[in-house]
């Protein structure tokens, strides 16, 4: 029998061995280190993420994906890989292409894929419609793209409760088509090819935002796969809930950096009836915006309040995409709907406000064919502007600022002045009812720096007017520094701490919204 001294010596030796082994394992796994007692995390104090991107590890991961999904649901063709990270709307030709694309069918498969990537420290980017801007889907570290195209089912329609449950690859236009028989719709209307997953990721809106608000207002609850493969349901289906933290609100607008949405429960509302459209030209931007301010102050529930500047209207005329020629001046496009009495009253009030602010005309109709014709100019504003390219190879760039409405005309005029001085062709289209507008520029490769400077000016001026650098497109990769200008270093450091709390290995859409290391 060993003596007490020998026994204690043995225990001490074993303890040293265990400590050394734990330290070695910790070093091999390379977990991020950070101050867990701090509420915020500055970039300087963050340990850069470490990934395992060797060919051996990628091949092993592919074998696991193949066993899980079958070889037909794995893609590695170079052109397909490139298309998932750089698009015509958000070009990133210098981004690092992903290694693989995988096509899951269910939440459980997404969870299994994420568990594999988490254990192997491989970055993951979610992809649905691919219409996002500002580099939201750009691959910065390689890795795996989870393409949700096979998850495109409408899972349940609860017409009496005015909600619907969908998978992420359901397009909003298709959803509304299939809901037509119920008399219900989802009023959020971004790009025609946008899908629910991306709409949630960016908290998008569109032309209906004045009345209906952004995607967050229509998202009741989500099923989310977290970085380690855990599956979380953020909320059930009631219209209101005070149950704990607002996890749904945390995920909406997070660009797939905190979790991957695999199911969404969305609110619906009654479809508009008795729709009227009015087109109202004004001599100046200030007069058009002043008329809108008075409409908003009276809380008139218009369906849409849109503004096209004189350059956009000139583009519409030149393109021939509309069915008539318009005044080439700042122009409001308005939608009304409701009962005959309500719409008649709203049209009369808005007509009067427009006239008081110097409107040049007030073309209004409820005839379906005429309504379509009047709205065509707004619908075709972007392709009409693109048709004004001075050179075929010119590229499109657009900002997404939003300011208090009273500041909007001043900002638009300042940017019009700056674009004239720069010699670049630029124009404005605005969701003027909520102070959000897009300052669009066409430029050649030689003019790219000048175009970027113009956009940066628009963002800085918007922040100076107590506005935001992005009203509906999201921060993505391009606006990370602008986010710090808008909200300050501490707010961004708080976001970084939230990111690390839910995704300590930083595998989910890395480098988006907040920087994870300097120079990346």
Coordinates of C-alpha atoms in Angstrom, one line a residue:
X1 CA 0.0 0.0 0.0
X2 CA 1.5 3.4 -1.0
X3 CA 2.3 6.0 1.6
X4 CA 0.3 9.2 1.9
X5 CA 3.2 11.1 0.4
X6 CA 3.4 8.7 -2.6
X7 CA -0.4 8.9 -3.1
X8 CA -0.3 12.8 -3.1
X9 CA 2.6 12.8 -5.5
X10 CA 0.7 10.5 -7.9
X11 CA -2.4 12.8 -7.8
X12 CA -0.2 15.9 -8.4
X13 CA 1.4 14.2 -11.4
X14 CA -2.0 13.3 -12.8
X15 CA -3.3 16.8 -12.3
X16 CA -0.3 18.3 -14.2
X17 CA -0.9 15.8 -17.0
X18 CA -4.6 16.7 -17.2
X19 CA -3.9 20.4 -17.2
X20 CA -1.3 20.0 -20.0
X21 CA -3.7 17.8 -22.0
X22 CA -6.5 20.4 -21.7
X23 CA -4.1 23.2 -22.7
X24 CA -3.0 21.2 -25.7
X25 CA -6.6 20.5 -26.8
X26 CA -7.5 24.1 -26.3
X27 CA -4.5 25.1 -28.5
X28 CA -5.5 22.6 -31.2
X29 CA -9.1 23.7 -31.4
X30 CA -8.1 27.4 -31.2
X31 CA -11.3 28.6 -29.5
X32 CA -11.7 32.4 -29.7
X33 CA -10.6 34.2 -26.6
X34 CA -12.4 37.3 -25.3
X35 CA -13.3 39.1 -22.1
X36 CA -16.5 37.3 -21.0
X37 CA -17.1 40.0 -18.4
X38 CA -17.3 42.8 -20.9
X39 CA -20.7 43.9 -22.4
X40 CA -18.9 45.0 -25.6
X41 CA -16.1 43.8 -27.7
X42 CA -13.8 46.1 -29.7
X43 CA -12.1 45.0 -32.9
X44 CA -8.7 45.5 -31.2
X45 CA -9.7 43.1 -28.4
X46 CA -11.2 40.4 -30.6
X47 CA -9.2 37.3 -31.5
X48 CA -9.4 36.8 -35.3
X49 CA -11.4 33.8 -36.2
X50 CA -9.5 30.6 -37.2
X51 CA -10.8 28.3 -39.9
X52 CA -9.7 24.9 -41.1
X53 CA -9.7 25.2 -44.9
X54 CA -7.3 22.5 -46.0
X55 CA -8.2 20.3 -48.9
X56 CA -8.2 17.3 -46.6
X57 CA -10.8 18.9 -44.3
X58 CA -13.0 20.2 -47.2
X59 CA -12.9 16.7 -48.8
X60 CA -13.8 15.1 -45.6
X61 CA -16.7 17.5 -45.2
X62 CA -17.9 16.8 -48.7
X63 CA -18.0 13.1 -48.0
X64 CA -20.2 13.8 -44.9
X65 CA -22.5 16.1 -47.0
X66 CA -22.7 13.4 -49.7
X67 CA -23.7 10.8 -47.1
X68 CA -26.3 13.1 -45.7
X69 CA -27.8 14.6 -48.9
X70 CA -26.7 12.5 -51.8
X71 CA -24.3 13.5 -54.5
X72 CA -27.0 15.2 -56.6
X73 CA -27.4 17.8 -53.8
X74 CA -23.7 18.9 -53.8
X75 CA -22.4 21.4 -56.3
X76 CA -18.8 22.5 -57.0
X77 CA -18.9 23.8 -60.6
X78 CA -16.8 27.0 -60.7
X79 CA -19.4 29.1 -62.5
X80 CA -22.1 28.1 -60.0
X81 CA -19.7 28.8 -57.0
X82 CA -19.0 32.3 -58.4
X83 CA -22.7 33.1 -59.0
X84 CA -23.4 32.6 -55.3
X85 CA -20.9 35.2 -54.1
X86 CA -20.9 37.9 -56.9
X87 CA -24.0 39.1 -58.7
X88 CA -24.8 41.8 -61.2
X89 CA -26.5 43.8 -58.4
X90 CA -23.8 43.2 -55.9
X91 CA -20.6 42.5 -57.8
X92 CA -17.6 41.1 -55.9
X93 CA -15.3 39.7 -58.5
X94 CA -12.3 39.6 -56.1
X95 CA -14.2 37.7 -53.4
X96 CA -13.0 34.2 -52.4
X97 CA -15.3 31.7 -54.0
X98 CA -17.0 29.0 -51.7
X99 CA -15.7 25.5 -52.1
X100 CA -19.1 23.8 -52.2
X101 CA -22.8 24.5 -52.6
X102 CA -25.2 22.2 -50.7
X103 CA -29.0 21.9 -51.3
X104 CA -31.0 20.8 -48.2
X105 CA -34.7 19.9 -48.1
X106 CA -35.4 20.4 -44.4
X107 CA -34.5 22.0 -41.1
X108 CA -33.0 18.8 -39.9
X109 CA -30.7 18.7 -42.9
X110 CA -29.6 22.3 -42.4
X111 CA -28.9 21.5 -38.8
X112 CA -26.8 18.5 -39.8
X113 CA -24.9 20.5 -42.4
X114 CA -24.2 23.3 -39.8
X115 CA -23.0 20.8 -37.2
X116 CA -20.5 19.4 -39.7
X117 CA -19.2 22.9 -40.6
X118 CA -19.1 23.9 -36.9
X119 CA -17.1 20.8 -35.9
X120 CA -14.7 21.3 -38.9
X121 CA -14.5 25.1 -38.5
X122 CA -15.7 25.8 -42.1
X123 CA -17.6 29.1 -42.9
X124 CA -21.3 28.9 -43.9
X125 CA -23.3 31.4 -46.1
X126 CA -27.0 31.1 -46.5
X127 CA -28.4 31.8 -50.0
X128 CA -32.0 32.1 -51.3
X129 CA -33.0 34.7 -54.0
X130 CA -29.6 36.3 -54.4
X131 CA -31.0 39.8 -54.8
X132 CA -29.4 41.4 -51.8
X133 CA -27.0 44.4 -52.2
X134 CA -23.9 45.7 -50.4
X135 CA -22.0 42.4 -50.5
X136 CA -24.4 40.5 -48.1
X137 CA -23.6 37.2 -49.8
X138 CA -20.0 37.8 -50.8
X139 CA -17.7 35.0 -49.7
X140 CA -14.7 36.4 -47.8
X141 CA -13.3 33.2 -46.4
X142 CA -14.4 30.4 -48.8
X143 CA -16.4 27.7 -47.2
X144 CA -19.9 26.3 -47.9
X145 CA -23.0 27.9 -49.3
X146 CA -26.3 26.5 -48.1
X147 CA -28.6 27.2 -51.1
X148 CA -32.2 26.9 -49.9
X149 CA -33.8 26.5 -53.4
X150 CA -35.2 23.0 -52.5
X151 CA -36.9 24.5 -49.4
X152 CA -39.6 26.4 -51.3
X153 CA -42.8 25.1 -49.7
X154 CA -45.7 27.0 -48.3
X155 CA -46.2 24.8 -45.2
X156 CA -49.5 26.1 -43.8
X157 CA -52.0 28.9 -44.5
X158 CA -54.1 30.0 -41.5
X159 CA -56.6 32.2 -43.3
X160 CA -58.8 32.8 -40.2
X161 CA -55.7 33.8 -38.2
X162 CA -54.2 35.9 -41.1
X163 CA -50.9 34.1 -41.1
X164 CA -48.8 31.7 -43.2
X165 CA -45.9 29.4 -42.5
X166 CA -43.3 29.2 -45.3
X167 CA -39.8 27.9 -46.1
X168 CA -37.0 30.4 -47.0
X169 CA -37.0 29.9 -50.8
X170 CA -40.6 30.9 -51.2
X171 CA -40.8 34.1 -53.4
X172 CA -43.0 36.8 -52.1
X173 CA -44.7 37.2 -55.5
X174 CA -45.4 33.5 -55.8
X175 CA -46.8 33.5 -52.2
X176 CA -49.2 36.3 -53.0
X177 CA -50.3 34.5 -56.2
X178 CA -51.1 31.4 -54.2
X179 CA -52.9 33.4 -51.5
X180 CA -55.1 35.2 -54.1
X181 CA -58.2 33.0 -53.4
X182 CA -58.0 33.8 -49.7
X183 CA -58.3 37.6 -50.1
X184 CA -55.1 37.9 -48.2
X185 CA -51.5 39.0 -49.1
X186 CA -48.1 39.8 -47.7
X187 CA -47.6 43.5 -48.5
X188 CA -43.8 43.7 -48.4
X189 CA -42.6 44.2 -52.0
X190 CA -38.9 44.3 -52.6
X191 CA -37.2 43.0 -55.8
X192 CA -39.6 40.8 -57.8
X193 CA -37.3 37.8 -57.5
X194 CA -36.6 38.2 -53.8
X195 CA -37.4 35.3 -51.5
X196 CA -38.5 35.1 -47.9
X197 CA -35.2 34.0 -46.4
X198 CA -33.3 37.0 -47.9
X199 CA -36.2 39.4 -47.1
X200 CA -35.9 38.4 -43.4
X201 CA -32.1 38.6 -43.5
X202 CA -32.1 42.2 -44.7
X203 CA -35.4 43.4 -43.1
X204 CA -36.3 44.7 -46.5
X205 CA -39.3 46.8 -47.4
X206 CA -40.3 48.4 -50.8
X207 CA -42.9 50.7 -52.3
X208 CA -45.6 49.7 -49.8
X209 CA -43.4 50.6 -46.8
X210 CA -45.2 53.9 -46.0
X211 CA -48.3 52.1 -45.0
X212 CA -47.2 48.6 -44.2
X213 CA -43.6 49.0 -42.8
X214 CA -40.6 46.6 -43.3
X215 CA -40.3 42.8 -43.1
X216 CA -39.9 42.9 -39.3
X217 CA -43.4 44.1 -39.0
X218 CA -44.7 41.0 -40.8
X219 CA -42.6 38.4 -39.1
X220 CA -44.3 36.6 -36.2
X221 CA -41.8 33.8 -35.5
X222 CA -39.0 31.9 -37.0
X223 CA -37.3 28.5 -36.9
X224 CA -33.6 29.1 -36.8
X225 CA -30.6 26.9 -37.0
X226 CA -27.7 28.3 -34.9
X227 CA -24.0 28.0 -35.6
X228 CA -23.6 24.8 -33.7
X229 CA -26.6 23.2 -35.4
X230 CA -29.0 23.9 -32.5
X231 CA -32.6 24.5 -33.7
X232 CA -34.6 27.3 -32.1
X233 CA -38.2 28.4 -32.5
X234 CA -38.3 32.1 -31.7
X235 CA -42.0 32.5 -31.1
X236 CA -45.4 30.9 -31.7
X237 CA -48.3 32.4 -33.7
X238 CA -50.1 35.0 -31.6
X239 CA -50.2 38.6 -32.8
X240 CA -48.5 39.8 -29.6
X241 CA -46.2 38.3 -27.1
X242 CA -44.0 39.5 -24.1
X243 CA -42.4 36.1 -23.7
X244 CA -38.7 36.7 -23.0
X245 CA -36.2 38.4 -25.3
X246 CA -37.4 39.3 -28.8
X247 CA -35.4 36.6 -30.6
X248 CA -37.4 37.1 -33.8
X249 CA -36.4 40.8 -33.9
X250 CA -32.8 39.8 -33.3
X251 CA -32.7 37.5 -36.3
X252 CA -34.6 39.7 -38.7
X253 CA -32.0 42.0 -40.4
X254 CA -29.0 40.0 -39.1
X255 CA -28.0 38.9 -42.7
X256 CA -27.5 35.2 -41.7
X257 CA -24.7 36.1 -39.2
X258 CA -26.5 34.8 -36.1
X259 CA -28.6 32.0 -37.5
X260 CA -30.1 30.4 -40.6
X261 CA -33.9 30.8 -41.1
X262 CA -35.5 27.6 -42.2
X263 CA -39.1 28.4 -41.5
X264 CA -41.0 31.7 -41.1
X265 CA -44.5 32.5 -39.7
X266 CA -45.6 35.7 -41.4
X267 CA -48.6 37.9 -40.8
X268 CA -51.0 38.6 -43.7
X269 CA -53.6 41.3 -44.2
X270 CA -56.5 41.9 -46.5
X271 CA -55.7 42.7 -50.1
X272 CA -56.3 46.2 -51.3
X273 CA -59.6 46.9 -53.0
X274 CA -60.8 49.8 -55.2
X275 CA -57.2 50.8 -56.0
X276 CA -56.6 54.3 -57.4
X277 CA -53.2 55.5 -58.7
X278 CA -52.3 59.2 -59.0
X279 CA -49.2 60.7 -60.8
X280 CA -48.4 64.2 -59.6
X281 CA -45.5 66.3 -61.1
X282 CA -44.0 69.3 -59.3
X283 CA -41.6 72.1 -60.4
X284 CA -39.1 71.2 -57.6
X285 CA -38.1 68.5 -55.2
X286 CA -38.9 70.7 -52.2
X287 CA -42.5 71.2 -53.4
X288 CA -43.0 67.5 -53.9
X289 CA -41.6 66.6 -50.5
X290 CA -43.5 69.4 -48.8
X291 CA -46.7 68.0 -50.1
X292 CA -45.8 64.6 -48.8
X293 CA -45.0 66.0 -45.4
X294 CA -48.5 67.4 -45.2
X295 CA -50.0 64.0 -46.3
X296 CA -48.0 62.2 -43.5
X297 CA -49.0 64.8 -40.9
X298 CA -52.6 64.1 -41.6
X299 CA -52.1 60.4 -41.2
X300 CA -53.7 59.6 -44.5
X301 CA -53.4 55.8 -45.1
X302 CA -52.1 55.9 -48.7
X303 CA -50.9 52.5 -50.0
X304 CA -47.7 54.0 -51.5
X305 CA -46.0 57.4 -51.8
X306 CA -43.1 57.3 -54.3
X307 CA -40.8 60.0 -55.7
X308 CA -38.9 60.0 -59.0
X309 CA -36.6 62.9 -59.8
X310 CA -36.3 64.7 -63.1
X311 CA -33.5 62.4 -64.3
X312 CA -35.5 59.3 -63.6
X313 CA -38.5 60.7 -65.4
X314 CA -36.3 61.6 -68.4
X315 CA -35.1 58.0 -68.4
X316 CA -38.7 56.7 -68.3
X317 CA -39.6 58.8 -71.4
X318 CA -36.5 57.8 -73.3
X319 CA -37.0 54.1 -72.6
X320 CA -40.5 53.8 -74.0
X321 CA -41.3 51.3 -71.3
X322 CA -44.3 53.4 -70.1
X323 CA -47.3 53.9 -72.3
X324 CA -47.1 57.7 -72.4
X325 CA -44.8 60.6 -72.1
X326 CA -44.4 62.4 -68.8
X327 CA -43.3 65.8 -67.5
X328 CA -39.6 65.5 -66.8
X329 CA -39.8 67.1 -63.4
X330 CA -39.9 65.6 -59.8
X331 CA -43.0 63.4 -59.7
X332 CA -45.0 61.7 -57.0
X333 CA -46.6 58.3 -57.6
X334 CA -49.4 57.6 -55.1
X335 CA -51.7 54.7 -54.4
X336 CA -55.0 54.8 -52.7
X337 CA -57.4 51.9 -51.7
X338 CA -60.4 51.2 -49.5
X339 CA -64.1 51.9 -49.7
X340 CA -65.4 54.3 -52.4
X341 CA -66.2 57.0 -49.8
X342 CA -62.8 56.7 -48.1
X343 CA -60.8 56.8 -51.3
X344 CA -62.8 59.7 -52.7
X345 CA -62.1 61.7 -49.5
X346 CA -58.4 60.8 -49.5
X347 CA -58.0 61.7 -53.2
X348 CA -59.7 65.1 -52.7
X349 CA -57.5 65.9 -49.7
X350 CA -54.3 64.9 -51.4
X351 CA -55.2 66.8 -54.6
X352 CA -55.8 69.9 -52.5
X353 CA -52.5 69.5 -50.7
X354 CA -50.7 69.0 -53.9
X355 CA -52.2 72.1 -55.5
X356 CA -51.3 74.2 -52.4
X357 CA -47.7 73.1 -53.0
X358 CA -47.6 74.0 -56.7
X359 CA -48.4 70.7 -58.4
X360 CA -48.5 70.9 -62.2
X361 CA -51.1 68.1 -62.7
X362 CA -53.0 65.4 -60.9
X363 CA -53.6 62.3 -63.1
X364 CA -55.7 59.8 -61.1
X365 CA -57.7 56.7 -62.1
X366 CA -59.2 53.5 -60.7
X367 CA -59.6 51.8 -64.1
X368 CA -57.4 48.7 -63.9
X369 CA -55.8 49.3 -67.3
X370 CA -55.2 52.9 -66.5
X371 CA -53.9 52.1 -63.0
X372 CA -51.4 49.8 -64.6
X373 CA -50.4 52.4 -67.2
X374 CA -50.0 55.1 -64.5
X375 CA -47.8 52.9 -62.3
X376 CA -45.7 51.7 -65.2
X377 CA -43.4 54.7 -65.0
X378 CA -42.6 53.9 -61.3
X379 CA -42.3 50.2 -62.0
X380 CA -39.8 50.7 -64.8
X381 CA -37.8 53.5 -63.2
X382 CA -34.7 51.4 -62.6
X383 CA -34.5 49.6 -66.0
X384 CA -35.2 53.0 -67.6
X385 CA -32.3 54.6 -65.8
X386 CA -30.0 51.7 -66.7
X387 CA -30.9 52.2 -70.3
X388 CA -29.3 55.7 -70.0
X389 CA -25.8 54.2 -69.7
X390 CA -23.3 56.3 -71.7
X391 CA -21.2 53.2 -72.4
X392 CA -22.4 49.6 -72.5
X393 CA -19.9 48.5 -69.9
X394 CA -21.0 51.2 -67.3
X395 CA -21.9 49.9 -63.9
X396 CA -24.8 50.7 -61.5
X397 CA -24.3 51.7 -57.9
X398 CA -26.9 52.9 -55.4
X399 CA -27.1 54.1 -51.8
X400 CA -30.0 53.4 -49.5
X401 CA -30.1 56.3 -47.0
X402 CA -33.1 57.4 -44.9
X403 CA -33.6 60.6 -43.1
X404 CA -36.4 62.4 -41.2
X405 CA -38.8 63.5 -44.0
X406 CA -38.3 67.2 -43.3
X407 CA -34.6 66.8 -44.3
X408 CA -35.2 64.7 -47.4
X409 CA -35.5 67.4 -50.0
X410 CA -32.3 69.2 -48.7
X411 CA -30.3 66.0 -49.0
X412 CA -31.6 65.1 -52.5
X413 CA -30.8 68.6 -53.8
X414 CA -27.3 68.5 -52.3
X415 CA -26.6 65.1 -53.9
X416 CA -28.0 66.3 -57.2
X417 CA -25.6 69.3 -57.0
X418 CA -22.6 67.0 -56.1
X419 CA -23.4 64.6 -59.0
X420 CA -23.5 67.5 -61.5
X421 CA -20.1 68.7 -60.2
X422 CA -18.7 65.2 -60.5
X423 CA -19.8 64.8 -64.1
X424 CA -21.4 61.4 -63.3
X425 CA -25.0 60.5 -64.3
X426 CA -27.0 60.1 -61.1
X427 CA -30.7 60.1 -60.2
X428 CA -33.0 59.6 -57.2
X429 CA -35.9 57.3 -56.5
X430 CA -37.5 57.5 -53.1
X431 CA -39.9 55.8 -50.8
X432 CA -40.6 59.3 -49.8
X433 CA -43.4 58.5 -47.3
X434 CA -40.9 57.2 -44.9
X435 CA -37.8 59.3 -45.8
X436 CA -35.9 56.5 -47.6
X437 CA -34.4 57.1 -51.0
X438 CA -31.9 55.5 -53.4
X439 CA -29.2 57.7 -55.0
X440 CA -28.2 55.8 -58.1
X441 CA -25.0 56.4 -60.1
X442 CA -23.8 55.0 -63.5
X443 CA -20.1 54.9 -63.9
X444 CA -17.2 53.5 -65.8
X445 CA -14.3 51.5 -64.3
X446 CA -12.2 54.7 -64.4
X447 CA -15.0 56.6 -62.5
X448 CA -15.5 54.0 -59.8
X449 CA -13.6 55.8 -57.1
X450 CA -15.6 59.0 -57.9
X451 CA -18.9 57.1 -57.7
X452 CA -17.9 55.5 -54.4
X453 CA -17.0 59.0 -53.0
X454 CA -20.4 60.3 -54.0
X455 CA -22.2 57.4 -52.2
X456 CA -20.0 58.0 -49.1
X457 CA -20.9 61.7 -49.1
X458 CA -24.7 60.8 -49.3
X459 CA -24.2 58.5 -46.3
X460 CA -22.3 61.0 -44.2
X461 CA -24.8 63.7 -44.9
X462 CA -27.7 61.4 -44.0
X463 CA -26.1 60.6 -40.7
X464 CA -25.5 64.3 -40.1
X465 CA -29.2 64.8 -40.5
X466 CA -29.9 62.1 -37.9
X467 CA -30.7 59.5 -40.5
X468 CA -29.3 56.1 -41.4
X469 CA -26.9 54.8 -44.1
X470 CA -29.4 52.0 -45.0
X471 CA -33.1 52.1 -44.8
X472 CA -33.8 48.6 -46.3
X473 CA -30.8 47.0 -48.0
X474 CA -28.8 46.2 -44.9
X475 CA -25.1 46.7 -44.0
X476 CA -23.6 43.6 -45.6
X477 CA -19.9 43.9 -46.3
X478 CA -19.7 47.4 -47.9
X479 CA -21.3 49.5 -45.1
X480 CA -19.5 48.2 -42.0
X481 CA -17.4 51.3 -41.6
X482 CA -20.5 53.5 -42.3
X483 CA -22.3 51.7 -39.5
X484 CA -19.7 52.8 -37.0
X485 CA -20.0 56.4 -38.3
X486 CA -23.7 56.2 -37.8
X487 CA -24.0 54.5 -34.4
X488 CA -20.6 54.8 -32.9
X489 CA -17.8 52.4 -31.8
X490 CA -19.6 51.2 -28.7
X491 CA -22.8 50.2 -30.5
X492 CA -20.8 48.2 -33.1
X493 CA -18.7 46.6 -30.2
X494 CA -22.0 45.5 -28.6
X495 CA -23.1 43.9 -31.9
X496 CA -19.8 42.2 -32.2
X497 CA -20.3 40.7 -28.7
X498 CA -23.7 39.5 -29.7
X499 CA -22.2 37.9 -32.8
X500 CA -19.5 36.1 -30.7
X501 CA -22.1 35.0 -28.1
X502 CA -24.2 33.1 -30.6
X503 CA -21.4 32.2 -33.1
X504 CA -18.1 32.0 -31.1
X505 CA -16.3 30.3 -34.1
X506 CA -17.7 33.0 -36.5
X507 CA -18.6 30.5 -39.1
X508 CA -22.0 32.1 -40.1
X509 CA -21.6 34.6 -43.0
X510 CA -18.3 35.9 -41.5
X511 CA -17.3 39.5 -41.8
X512 CA -20.8 40.9 -42.5
X513 CA -22.3 43.7 -40.5
X514 CA -19.3 43.9 -38.1
X515 CA -15.6 43.4 -38.8
X516 CA -14.0 40.4 -37.1
X517 CA -10.4 41.4 -37.8
X518 CA -8.6 44.3 -39.2
X519 CA -8.1 44.4 -42.9
X520 CA -10.9 41.8 -43.7

